Coordinates of C-alpha atoms in Angstrom, one line a residue:
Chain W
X1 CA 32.8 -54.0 -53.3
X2 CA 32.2 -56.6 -50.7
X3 CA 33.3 -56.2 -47.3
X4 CA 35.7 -58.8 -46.5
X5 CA 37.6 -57.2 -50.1
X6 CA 37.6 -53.8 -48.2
X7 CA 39.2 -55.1 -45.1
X8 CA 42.3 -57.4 -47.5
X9 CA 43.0 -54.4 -49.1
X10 CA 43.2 -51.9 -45.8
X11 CA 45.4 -54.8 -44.2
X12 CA 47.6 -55.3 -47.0
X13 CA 48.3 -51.2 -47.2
X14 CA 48.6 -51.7 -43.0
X15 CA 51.0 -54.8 -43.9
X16 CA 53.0 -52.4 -46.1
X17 CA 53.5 -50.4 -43.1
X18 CA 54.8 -53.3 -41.2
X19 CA 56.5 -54.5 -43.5
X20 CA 58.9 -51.3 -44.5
X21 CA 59.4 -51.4 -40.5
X22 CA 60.5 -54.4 -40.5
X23 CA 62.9 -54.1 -43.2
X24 CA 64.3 -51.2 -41.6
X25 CA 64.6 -53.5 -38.1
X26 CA 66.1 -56.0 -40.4
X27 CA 69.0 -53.7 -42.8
X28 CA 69.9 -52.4 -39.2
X29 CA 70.3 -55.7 -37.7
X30 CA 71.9 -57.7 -40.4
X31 CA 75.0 -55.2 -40.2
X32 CA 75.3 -53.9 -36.7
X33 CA 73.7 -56.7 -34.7
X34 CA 71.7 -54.1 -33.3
X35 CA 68.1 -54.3 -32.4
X36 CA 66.6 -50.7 -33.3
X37 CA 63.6 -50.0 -30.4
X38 CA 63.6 -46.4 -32.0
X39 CA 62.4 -47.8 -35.2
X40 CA 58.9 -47.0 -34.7
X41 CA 59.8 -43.2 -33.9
X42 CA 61.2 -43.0 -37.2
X43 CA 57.7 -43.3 -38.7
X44 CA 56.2 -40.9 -36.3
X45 CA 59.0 -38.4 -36.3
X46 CA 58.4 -37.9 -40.4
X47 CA 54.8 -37.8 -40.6
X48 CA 54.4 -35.4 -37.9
X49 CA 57.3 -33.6 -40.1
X50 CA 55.0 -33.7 -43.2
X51 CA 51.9 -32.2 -41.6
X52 CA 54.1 -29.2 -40.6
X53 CA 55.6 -28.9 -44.2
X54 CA 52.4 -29.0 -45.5
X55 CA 51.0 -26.4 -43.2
X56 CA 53.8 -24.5 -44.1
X57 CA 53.0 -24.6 -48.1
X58 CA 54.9 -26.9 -49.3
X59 CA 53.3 -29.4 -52.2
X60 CA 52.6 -32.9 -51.7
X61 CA 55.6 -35.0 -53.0
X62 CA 58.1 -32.9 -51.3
X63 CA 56.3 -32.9 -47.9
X64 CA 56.5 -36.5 -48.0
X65 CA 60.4 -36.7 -49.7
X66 CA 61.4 -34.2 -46.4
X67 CA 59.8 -36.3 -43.7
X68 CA 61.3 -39.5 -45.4
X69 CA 65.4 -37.5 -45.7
X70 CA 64.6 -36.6 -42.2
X71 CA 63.6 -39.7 -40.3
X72 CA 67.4 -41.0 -42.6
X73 CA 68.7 -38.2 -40.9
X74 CA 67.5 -39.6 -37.5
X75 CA 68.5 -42.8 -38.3
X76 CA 71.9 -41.7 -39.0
X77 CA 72.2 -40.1 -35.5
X78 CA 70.3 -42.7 -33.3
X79 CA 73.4 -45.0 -35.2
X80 CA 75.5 -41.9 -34.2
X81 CA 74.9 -42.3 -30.8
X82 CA 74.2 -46.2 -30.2
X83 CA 77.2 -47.7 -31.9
X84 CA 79.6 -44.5 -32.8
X85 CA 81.5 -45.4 -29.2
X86 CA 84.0 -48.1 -30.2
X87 CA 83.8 -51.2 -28.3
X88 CA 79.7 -50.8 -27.5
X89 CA 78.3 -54.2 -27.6
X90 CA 75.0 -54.9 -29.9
X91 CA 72.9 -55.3 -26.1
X92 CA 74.0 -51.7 -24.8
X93 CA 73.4 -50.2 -28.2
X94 CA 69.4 -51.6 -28.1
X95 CA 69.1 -50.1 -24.8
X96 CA 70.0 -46.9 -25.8
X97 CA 67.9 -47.2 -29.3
X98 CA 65.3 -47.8 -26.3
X99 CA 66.4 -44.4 -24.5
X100 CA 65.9 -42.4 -27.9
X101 CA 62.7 -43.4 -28.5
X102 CA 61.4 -42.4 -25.3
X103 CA 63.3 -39.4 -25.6
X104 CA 61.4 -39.1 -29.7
X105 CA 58.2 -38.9 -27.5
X106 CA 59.3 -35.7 -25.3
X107 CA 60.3 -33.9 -28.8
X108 CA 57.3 -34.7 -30.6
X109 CA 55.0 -33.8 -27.6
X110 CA 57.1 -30.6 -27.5
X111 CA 57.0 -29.6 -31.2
X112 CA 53.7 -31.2 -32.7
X113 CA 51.8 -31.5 -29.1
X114 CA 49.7 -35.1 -27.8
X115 CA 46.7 -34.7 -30.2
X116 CA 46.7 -37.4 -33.2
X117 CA 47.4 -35.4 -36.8
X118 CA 46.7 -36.5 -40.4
X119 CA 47.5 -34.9 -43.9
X120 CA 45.8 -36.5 -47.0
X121 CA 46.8 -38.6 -49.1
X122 CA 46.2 -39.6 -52.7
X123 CA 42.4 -38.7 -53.1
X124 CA 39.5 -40.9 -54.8
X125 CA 38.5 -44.6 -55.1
X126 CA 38.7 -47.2 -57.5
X127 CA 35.6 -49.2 -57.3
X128 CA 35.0 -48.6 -53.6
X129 CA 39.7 -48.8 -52.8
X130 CA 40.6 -46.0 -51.4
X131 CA 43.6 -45.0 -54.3
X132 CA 46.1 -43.9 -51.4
X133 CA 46.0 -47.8 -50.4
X134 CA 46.9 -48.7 -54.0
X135 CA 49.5 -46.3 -53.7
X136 CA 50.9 -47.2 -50.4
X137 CA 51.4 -50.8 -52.2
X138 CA 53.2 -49.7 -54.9
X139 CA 55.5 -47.2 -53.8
X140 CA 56.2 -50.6 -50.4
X141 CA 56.8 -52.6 -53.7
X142 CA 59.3 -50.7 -55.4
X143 CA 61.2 -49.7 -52.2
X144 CA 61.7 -52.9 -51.0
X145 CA 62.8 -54.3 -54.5
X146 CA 64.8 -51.7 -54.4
X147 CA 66.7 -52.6 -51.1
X148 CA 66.5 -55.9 -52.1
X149 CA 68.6 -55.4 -55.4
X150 CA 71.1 -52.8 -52.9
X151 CA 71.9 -55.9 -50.9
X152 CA 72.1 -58.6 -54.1
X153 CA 73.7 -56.5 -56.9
X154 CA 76.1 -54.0 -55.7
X155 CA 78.9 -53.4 -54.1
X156 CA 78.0 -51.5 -51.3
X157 CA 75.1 -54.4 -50.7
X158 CA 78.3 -56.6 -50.4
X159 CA 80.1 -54.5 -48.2
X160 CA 77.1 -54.3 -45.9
X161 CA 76.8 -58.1 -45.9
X162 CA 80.6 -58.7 -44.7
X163 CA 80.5 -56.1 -42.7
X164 CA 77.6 -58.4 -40.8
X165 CA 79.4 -61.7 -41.7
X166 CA 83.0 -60.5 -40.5
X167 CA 84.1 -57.8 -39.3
X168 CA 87.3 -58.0 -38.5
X169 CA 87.7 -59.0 -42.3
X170 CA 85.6 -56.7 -43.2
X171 CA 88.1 -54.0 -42.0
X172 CA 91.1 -55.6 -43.5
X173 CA 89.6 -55.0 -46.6
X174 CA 89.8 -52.0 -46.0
X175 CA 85.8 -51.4 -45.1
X176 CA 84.9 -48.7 -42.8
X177 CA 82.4 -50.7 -40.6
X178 CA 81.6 -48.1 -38.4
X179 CA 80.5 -46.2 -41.8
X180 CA 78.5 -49.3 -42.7
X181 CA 76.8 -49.4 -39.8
X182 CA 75.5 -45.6 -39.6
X183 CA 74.5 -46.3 -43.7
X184 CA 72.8 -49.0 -42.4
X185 CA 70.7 -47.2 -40.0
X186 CA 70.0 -44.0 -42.3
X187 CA 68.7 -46.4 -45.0
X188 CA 66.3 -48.2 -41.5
X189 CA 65.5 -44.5 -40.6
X190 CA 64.3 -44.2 -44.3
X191 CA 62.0 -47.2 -44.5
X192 CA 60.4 -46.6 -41.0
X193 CA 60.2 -42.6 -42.5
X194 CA 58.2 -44.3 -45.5
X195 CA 55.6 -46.1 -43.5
X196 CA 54.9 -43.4 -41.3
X197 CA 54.7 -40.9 -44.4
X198 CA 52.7 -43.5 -46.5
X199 CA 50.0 -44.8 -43.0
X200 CA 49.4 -41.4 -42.3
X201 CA 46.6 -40.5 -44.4
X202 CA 44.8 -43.4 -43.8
X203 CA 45.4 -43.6 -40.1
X204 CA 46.3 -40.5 -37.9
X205 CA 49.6 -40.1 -36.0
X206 CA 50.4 -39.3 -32.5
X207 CA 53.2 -39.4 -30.5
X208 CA 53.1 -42.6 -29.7
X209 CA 52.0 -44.3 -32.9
X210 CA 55.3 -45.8 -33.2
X211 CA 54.1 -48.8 -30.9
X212 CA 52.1 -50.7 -32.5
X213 CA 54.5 -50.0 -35.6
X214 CA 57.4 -51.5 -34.3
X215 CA 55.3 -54.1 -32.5
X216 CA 54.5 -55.3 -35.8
X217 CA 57.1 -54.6 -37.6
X218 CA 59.6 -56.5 -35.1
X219 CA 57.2 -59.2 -35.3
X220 CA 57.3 -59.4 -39.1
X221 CA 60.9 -59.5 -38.9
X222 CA 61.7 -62.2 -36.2
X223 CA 59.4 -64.6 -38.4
X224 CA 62.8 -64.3 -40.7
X225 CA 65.0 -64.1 -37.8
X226 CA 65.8 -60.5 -37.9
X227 CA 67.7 -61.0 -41.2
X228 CA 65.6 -62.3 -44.4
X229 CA 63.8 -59.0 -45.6
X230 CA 61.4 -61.9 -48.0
X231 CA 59.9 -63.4 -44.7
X232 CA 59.7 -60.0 -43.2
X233 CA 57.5 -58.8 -46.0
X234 CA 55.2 -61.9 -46.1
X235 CA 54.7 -61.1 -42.0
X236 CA 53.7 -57.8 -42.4
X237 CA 51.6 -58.4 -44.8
X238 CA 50.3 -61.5 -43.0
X239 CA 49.7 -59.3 -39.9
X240 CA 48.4 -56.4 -41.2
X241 CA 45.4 -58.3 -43.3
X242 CA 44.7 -60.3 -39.8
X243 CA 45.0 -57.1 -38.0
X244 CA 42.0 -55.6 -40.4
X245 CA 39.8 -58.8 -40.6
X246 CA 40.2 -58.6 -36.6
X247 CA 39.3 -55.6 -36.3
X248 CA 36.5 -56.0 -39.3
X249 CA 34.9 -58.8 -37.9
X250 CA 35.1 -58.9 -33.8
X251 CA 36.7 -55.9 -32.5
X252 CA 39.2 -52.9 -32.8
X253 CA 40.3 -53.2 -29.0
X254 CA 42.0 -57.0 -29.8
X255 CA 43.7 -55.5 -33.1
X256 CA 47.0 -54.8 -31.2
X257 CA 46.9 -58.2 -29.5
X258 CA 47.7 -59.8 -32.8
X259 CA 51.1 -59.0 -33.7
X260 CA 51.9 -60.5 -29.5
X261 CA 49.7 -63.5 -30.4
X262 CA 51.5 -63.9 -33.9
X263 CA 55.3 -63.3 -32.3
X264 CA 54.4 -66.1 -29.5
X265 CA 53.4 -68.6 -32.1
X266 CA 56.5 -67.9 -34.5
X267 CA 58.8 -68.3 -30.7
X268 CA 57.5 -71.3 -29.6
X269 CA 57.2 -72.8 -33.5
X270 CA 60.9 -72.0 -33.3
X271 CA 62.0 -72.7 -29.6
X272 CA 62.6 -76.4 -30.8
X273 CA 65.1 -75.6 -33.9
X274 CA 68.6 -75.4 -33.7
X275 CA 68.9 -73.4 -36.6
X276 CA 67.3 -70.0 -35.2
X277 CA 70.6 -69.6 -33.3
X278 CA 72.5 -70.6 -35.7
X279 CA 70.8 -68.1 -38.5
X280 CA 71.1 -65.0 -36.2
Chain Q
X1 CA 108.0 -52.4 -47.3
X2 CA 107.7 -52.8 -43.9
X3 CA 110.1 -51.3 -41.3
X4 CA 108.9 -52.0 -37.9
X5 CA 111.4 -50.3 -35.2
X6 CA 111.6 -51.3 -31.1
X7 CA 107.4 -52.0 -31.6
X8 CA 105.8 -52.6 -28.2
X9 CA 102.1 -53.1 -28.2
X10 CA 99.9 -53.4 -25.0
X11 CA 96.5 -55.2 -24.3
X12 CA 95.7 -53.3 -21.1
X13 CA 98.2 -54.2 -18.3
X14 CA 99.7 -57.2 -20.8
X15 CA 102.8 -56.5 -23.2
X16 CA 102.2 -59.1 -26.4
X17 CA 105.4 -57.6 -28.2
X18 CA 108.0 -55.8 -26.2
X19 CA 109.9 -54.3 -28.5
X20 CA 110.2 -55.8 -31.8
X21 CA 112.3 -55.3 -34.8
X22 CA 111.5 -56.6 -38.2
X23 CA 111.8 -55.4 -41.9
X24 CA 110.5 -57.1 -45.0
X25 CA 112.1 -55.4 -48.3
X26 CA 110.7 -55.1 -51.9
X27 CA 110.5 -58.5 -53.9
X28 CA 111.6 -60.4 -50.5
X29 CA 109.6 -63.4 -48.8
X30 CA 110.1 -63.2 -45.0
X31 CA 109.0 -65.9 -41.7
X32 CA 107.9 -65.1 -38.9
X33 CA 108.0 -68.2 -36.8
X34 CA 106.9 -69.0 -32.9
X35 CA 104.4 -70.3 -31.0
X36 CA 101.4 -69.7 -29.7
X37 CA 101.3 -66.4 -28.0
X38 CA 104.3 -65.5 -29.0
X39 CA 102.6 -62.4 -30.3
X40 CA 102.6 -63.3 -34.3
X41 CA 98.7 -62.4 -34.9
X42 CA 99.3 -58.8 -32.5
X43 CA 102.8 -58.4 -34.7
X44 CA 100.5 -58.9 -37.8
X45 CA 97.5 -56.7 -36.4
X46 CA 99.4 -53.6 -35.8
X47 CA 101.3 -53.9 -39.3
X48 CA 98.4 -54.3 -40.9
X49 CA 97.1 -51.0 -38.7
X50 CA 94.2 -52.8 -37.1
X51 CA 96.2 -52.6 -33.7
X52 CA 97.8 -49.3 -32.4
X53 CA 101.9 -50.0 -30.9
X54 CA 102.0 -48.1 -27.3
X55 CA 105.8 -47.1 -28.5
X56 CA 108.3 -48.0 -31.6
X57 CA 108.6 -46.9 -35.3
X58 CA 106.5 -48.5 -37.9
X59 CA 106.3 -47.6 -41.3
X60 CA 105.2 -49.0 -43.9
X61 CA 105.4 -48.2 -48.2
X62 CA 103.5 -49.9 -51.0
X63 CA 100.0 -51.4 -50.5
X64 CA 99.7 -54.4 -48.1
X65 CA 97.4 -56.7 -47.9
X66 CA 96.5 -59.4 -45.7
X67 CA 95.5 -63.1 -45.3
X68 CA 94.0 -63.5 -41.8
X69 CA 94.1 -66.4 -39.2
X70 CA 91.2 -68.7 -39.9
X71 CA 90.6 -67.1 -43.0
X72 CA 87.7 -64.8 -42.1
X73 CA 86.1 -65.3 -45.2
X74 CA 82.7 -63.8 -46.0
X75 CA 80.5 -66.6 -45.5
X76 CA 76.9 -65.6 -47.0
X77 CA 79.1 -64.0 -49.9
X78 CA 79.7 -66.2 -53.1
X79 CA 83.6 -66.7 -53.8
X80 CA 83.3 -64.1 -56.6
X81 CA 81.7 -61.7 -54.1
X82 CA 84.7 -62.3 -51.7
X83 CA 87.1 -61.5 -54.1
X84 CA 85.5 -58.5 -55.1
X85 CA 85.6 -56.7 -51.8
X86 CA 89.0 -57.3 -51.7
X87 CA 89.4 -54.7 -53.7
X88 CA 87.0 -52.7 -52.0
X89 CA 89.2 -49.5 -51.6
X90 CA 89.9 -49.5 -55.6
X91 CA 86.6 -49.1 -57.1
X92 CA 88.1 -49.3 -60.6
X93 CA 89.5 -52.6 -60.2
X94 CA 87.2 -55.0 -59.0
X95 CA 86.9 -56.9 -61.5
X96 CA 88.1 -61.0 -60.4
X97 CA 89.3 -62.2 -64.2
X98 CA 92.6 -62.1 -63.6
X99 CA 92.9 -63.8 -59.8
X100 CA 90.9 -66.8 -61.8
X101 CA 93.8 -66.6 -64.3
X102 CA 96.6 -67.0 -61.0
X103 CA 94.1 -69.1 -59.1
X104 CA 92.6 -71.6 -62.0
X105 CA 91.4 -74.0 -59.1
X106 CA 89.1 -70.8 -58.0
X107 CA 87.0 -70.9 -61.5
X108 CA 84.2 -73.6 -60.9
X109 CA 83.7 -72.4 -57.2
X110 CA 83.3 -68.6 -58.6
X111 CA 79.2 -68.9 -57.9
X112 CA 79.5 -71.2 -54.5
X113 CA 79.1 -69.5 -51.0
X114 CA 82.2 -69.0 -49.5
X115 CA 81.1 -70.8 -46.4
X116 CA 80.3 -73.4 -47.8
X117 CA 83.8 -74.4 -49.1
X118 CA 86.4 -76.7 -47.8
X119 CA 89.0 -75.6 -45.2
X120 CA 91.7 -75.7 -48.2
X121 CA 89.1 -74.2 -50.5
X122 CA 88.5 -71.5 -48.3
X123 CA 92.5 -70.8 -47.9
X124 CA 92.8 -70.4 -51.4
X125 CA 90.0 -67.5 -51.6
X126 CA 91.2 -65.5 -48.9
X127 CA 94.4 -66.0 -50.6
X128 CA 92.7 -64.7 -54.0
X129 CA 90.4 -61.8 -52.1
X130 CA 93.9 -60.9 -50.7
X131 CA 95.6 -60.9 -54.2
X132 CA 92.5 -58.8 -55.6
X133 CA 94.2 -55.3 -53.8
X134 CA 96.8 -55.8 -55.9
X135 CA 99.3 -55.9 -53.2
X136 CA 103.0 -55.1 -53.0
X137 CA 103.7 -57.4 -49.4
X138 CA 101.0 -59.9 -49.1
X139 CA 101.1 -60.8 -45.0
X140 CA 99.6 -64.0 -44.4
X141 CA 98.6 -65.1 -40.5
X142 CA 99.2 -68.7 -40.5
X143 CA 98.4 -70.5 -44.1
X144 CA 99.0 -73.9 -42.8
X145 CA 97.2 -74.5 -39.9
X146 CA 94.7 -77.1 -40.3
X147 CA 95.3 -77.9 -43.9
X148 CA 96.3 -81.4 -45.2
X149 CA 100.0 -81.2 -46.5
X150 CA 99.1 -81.7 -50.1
X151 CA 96.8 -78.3 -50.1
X152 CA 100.0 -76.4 -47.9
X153 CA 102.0 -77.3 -51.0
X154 CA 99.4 -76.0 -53.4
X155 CA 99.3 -73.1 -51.7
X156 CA 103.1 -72.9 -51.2
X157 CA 103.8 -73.3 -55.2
X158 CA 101.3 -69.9 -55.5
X159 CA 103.1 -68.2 -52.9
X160 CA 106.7 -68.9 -54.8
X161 CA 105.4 -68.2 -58.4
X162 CA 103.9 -64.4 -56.9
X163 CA 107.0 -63.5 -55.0
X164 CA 108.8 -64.6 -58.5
X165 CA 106.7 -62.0 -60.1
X166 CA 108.0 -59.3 -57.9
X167 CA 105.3 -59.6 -54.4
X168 CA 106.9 -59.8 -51.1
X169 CA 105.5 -61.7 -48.4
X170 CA 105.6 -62.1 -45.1
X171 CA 104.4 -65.5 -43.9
X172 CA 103.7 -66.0 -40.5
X173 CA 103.5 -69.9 -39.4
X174 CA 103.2 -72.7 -36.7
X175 CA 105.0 -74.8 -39.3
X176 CA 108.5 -73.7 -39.1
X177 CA 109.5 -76.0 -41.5
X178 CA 107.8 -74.6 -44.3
X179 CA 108.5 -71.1 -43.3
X180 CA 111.8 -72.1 -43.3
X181 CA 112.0 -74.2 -46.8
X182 CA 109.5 -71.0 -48.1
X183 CA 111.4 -67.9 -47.0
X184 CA 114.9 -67.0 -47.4
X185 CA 115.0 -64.9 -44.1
X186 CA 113.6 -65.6 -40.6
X187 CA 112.4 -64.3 -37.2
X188 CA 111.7 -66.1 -34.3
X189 CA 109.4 -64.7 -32.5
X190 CA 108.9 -66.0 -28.3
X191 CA 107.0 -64.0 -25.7
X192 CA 106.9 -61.2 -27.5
X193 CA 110.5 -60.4 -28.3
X194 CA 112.5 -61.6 -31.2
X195 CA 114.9 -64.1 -29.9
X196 CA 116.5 -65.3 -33.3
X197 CA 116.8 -63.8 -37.1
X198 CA 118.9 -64.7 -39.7
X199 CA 118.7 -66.6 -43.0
X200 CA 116.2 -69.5 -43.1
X201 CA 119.4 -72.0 -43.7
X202 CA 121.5 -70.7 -40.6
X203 CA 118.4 -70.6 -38.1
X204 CA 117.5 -74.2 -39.6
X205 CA 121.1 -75.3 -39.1
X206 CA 121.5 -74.0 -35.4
X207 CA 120.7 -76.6 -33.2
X208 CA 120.0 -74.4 -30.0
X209 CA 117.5 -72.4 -32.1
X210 CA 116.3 -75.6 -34.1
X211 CA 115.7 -77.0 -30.8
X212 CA 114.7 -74.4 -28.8
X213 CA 112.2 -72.5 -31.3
X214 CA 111.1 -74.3 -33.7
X215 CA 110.4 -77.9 -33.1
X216 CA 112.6 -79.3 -35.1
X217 CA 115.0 -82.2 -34.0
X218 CA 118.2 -82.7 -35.9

């Protein structure tokens, strides 16, 4: 297998990561307006969860399904404690989202220490494809659908949407919005769990993984405005295959300028239209 | 249905209803008429249990549900979608067939986004999603503002044919002329304080109220 197929298929299973992020940035936003800077730590919170579960004795499979319930567990409380207050505007909430990820860093140095960690993944290769990337593409894929059908086919997707659309309607209806909004951010805590739990083999974790993650992954979700989980998908994939044939073909060191140079471009693209405001 | 007793309700330091009285009984179709900032849309916010009163008696039986100022409908939502969620607390009964039976006008918008519709369009969902609880007392914050008089009368004739069937309403409009010719029984709500009540026919027929209150000259 040829090099430049080696580095598409490590950036698309890098995009998946991105991309489950970004969908997590973006389920967050579209109902609580909120901006989740603790996204990343989600990620890093559940894959340093797996390597002690694993230590521990636990089989693969459930290591994984743990770290993913725990970083919705997370999610849940970061909501908890950004919008539980009534009357907290969307602007304070992201500045404490920012808080608790700094805070993330002082609990995972404390438990797991500053060294990176890894746990295998899905062993073997299919004509030179490593099978964990294969598998980090599926499982992206049927998640996302799966969100994707949440949002367009049932109720609750419904009740998440006009609990973003209005509110105060949204309540006379008789939807608990402040319910909706902590859903909203255990199903986010979930995706960024899932892209930390699915990267992790093929690139360690440390404590402050969660940058480049949410760089990314907010990048990949601006290019649909923070609310269009299609567009957030094609960015991370778009970024994550750049990010690889970067760091392929000139040099690691400019990988993490990419998802900067990528947001700037999508900004100023979009610094002309009316319609960005209007979207958001 | 709704037995509101000496209400008073507080935004900080400013009282928007100081002390109110107002009942609406089974099968009945009440106005509530006055200005703006009179207090109508805090009167109808803490009936509805969105606002809290600082003192009074409220109480409330039967399920109430309510049309909003400006319709706040869900705009990304198809019509269907809206009507759905208004039966969001009743999972069993969210299904629209029958608001398309009292709301024919609803059918070939059922698959449009909500947003998308006209101002009169729109009226008539939120009327429906509001219909979908399955209501007892339907409260309705201002139907007519900024619809042309031929949709008001549309709307009017649905109102009439539901509170034949049994729902009690209580409308709450600019327009105290349609209140008036809607409802049998009227308050007048000014600064926060109920300044007139009575029949529609004997507020309409006092000319210091009619002149004072509601706009009308004889």
């Amino acid at each position: 297998m040829g090099e430049l197929a080696q580095y598409l298929v490590t950036g698309v299973g890098l995009g998946c990561a991105y991309a489950l992020t970004g969908s997590g940035l973006v389920v967050i936003y579209r109902v609580t307006r909120v901006v989740n800077f603790a996204q990343g730590s989600f990620a890093v919170l559940a894959a340093l969860c797996v390597t002690t579960v694993l230590a521990a004795g636990l089989p693969h499979g459930v290591a994984e399904g743990l770290g993913v319930l725990l970083a919705a567990v997370v999610g849940l409380l970061v909501g908890l404690v950004a919008t539980g207050k009534p009357g907290t505007t969307p602007q304070a909430a992201l500045i404490v989202t920012l808080g608790l990820g700094v805070f993330a860093y002082a609990v995972e140095i404390l438990f797991w220490g500053d060294q990176p960690r890894s746990f295998p993944g899905l062993g073997g290769a299919i004509g030179g494809v490593q099978i964990h990337y294969l598998l980090i593409i599926a499982v992206t894929a049927v998640v996302l659908g799966a969100v994707a059908l949440l949002f367009a086919r049932t109720d609750l997707g419904r009740a998440l949407t006009a609990t973003a659309a209005d509110p105060y309607a949204a309540r006379a209806v008789g939807i608990d919005v402040v319910r909706m909004g902590l859903f909203a951010f255990a199903v986010g805590g979930a995706l960024g769990g899932l892209a930390g739990v699915l990267i992790t083999p093929v690139q360690q974790v440390s404590f402050d993984s969660d940058v480049a993650l949410v760089v990314n992954g907010f990048s990949a979700a601006i290019l649909g405005n923070l609310t269009r989980p299609g567009l957030t998908l094609a960015g991370g994939l778009l970024l994550g295959v750049v990010s690889a044939l970067v760091g392929g073909y000139l040099s690691t060191a400019y990988q993490s300028d990419v998802a900067l140079v990528f947001m700037l471009v999508v900004l100023i693209a979009r610094a002309g239209r009316r319609d960005v405001v209007e979207a958001a | 249905m709704i037995e509101a007793r000496d209400l008073v309700v507080r935004y900080g330091a400013a009282t928007a209803l100081d002390g109110v009285s107002l009942s609406v009984r089974a099968g009945e179709m009440v106005a509530l008429i006055g200005a703006n900032g009179a207090g109508k849309t805090t009167l109808v916010n803490t009936v509805c249990g969105i606002l809290r009163p600082a003192a009074g008696e409220l109480a409330t039986t039967g399920r109430l549900a309510l049309v909003p100022e400006g319709r706040h409908l869900f705009g990304p939502l198809t019509v269907d979608d809206n009507l759905r969620l208004g039966a969001w607390r009743d999972r069993t009964g969210r299904d629209t067939g029958h608001i398309y039976d009292l709301l024919p006008e609803l059918v070939p918008l059922r698959k449009q986004a909500a947003g998308r519709l006209s101002g009169g369009q729109q009226q008539m969902v939120a009327l429906g999603r509001a219909l979908m609880a399955r209501p007892d007392v339907l409260v309705i914050d201002e139907m007519s503002l900024g619809l042309a008089p031929r949709v008001v009368e549309h709307l009017a004739a649905h109102l009439r044919e539901r509170n034949a069937e049994g729902l009690a309403v209580l409308l709450i409009e600019q327009n105290a002329r349609l209140a008036l010719d809607l409802c049998a029984r009227a308050y007048v709500l000014e600064a926060g304080r109920v300044v007139a009540e009575g029949p529609s026919a004997e507020l309409a027929g006092s000319p210091e109220v009619a002149a004072a209150y509601l706009g009308l000259e004889s």
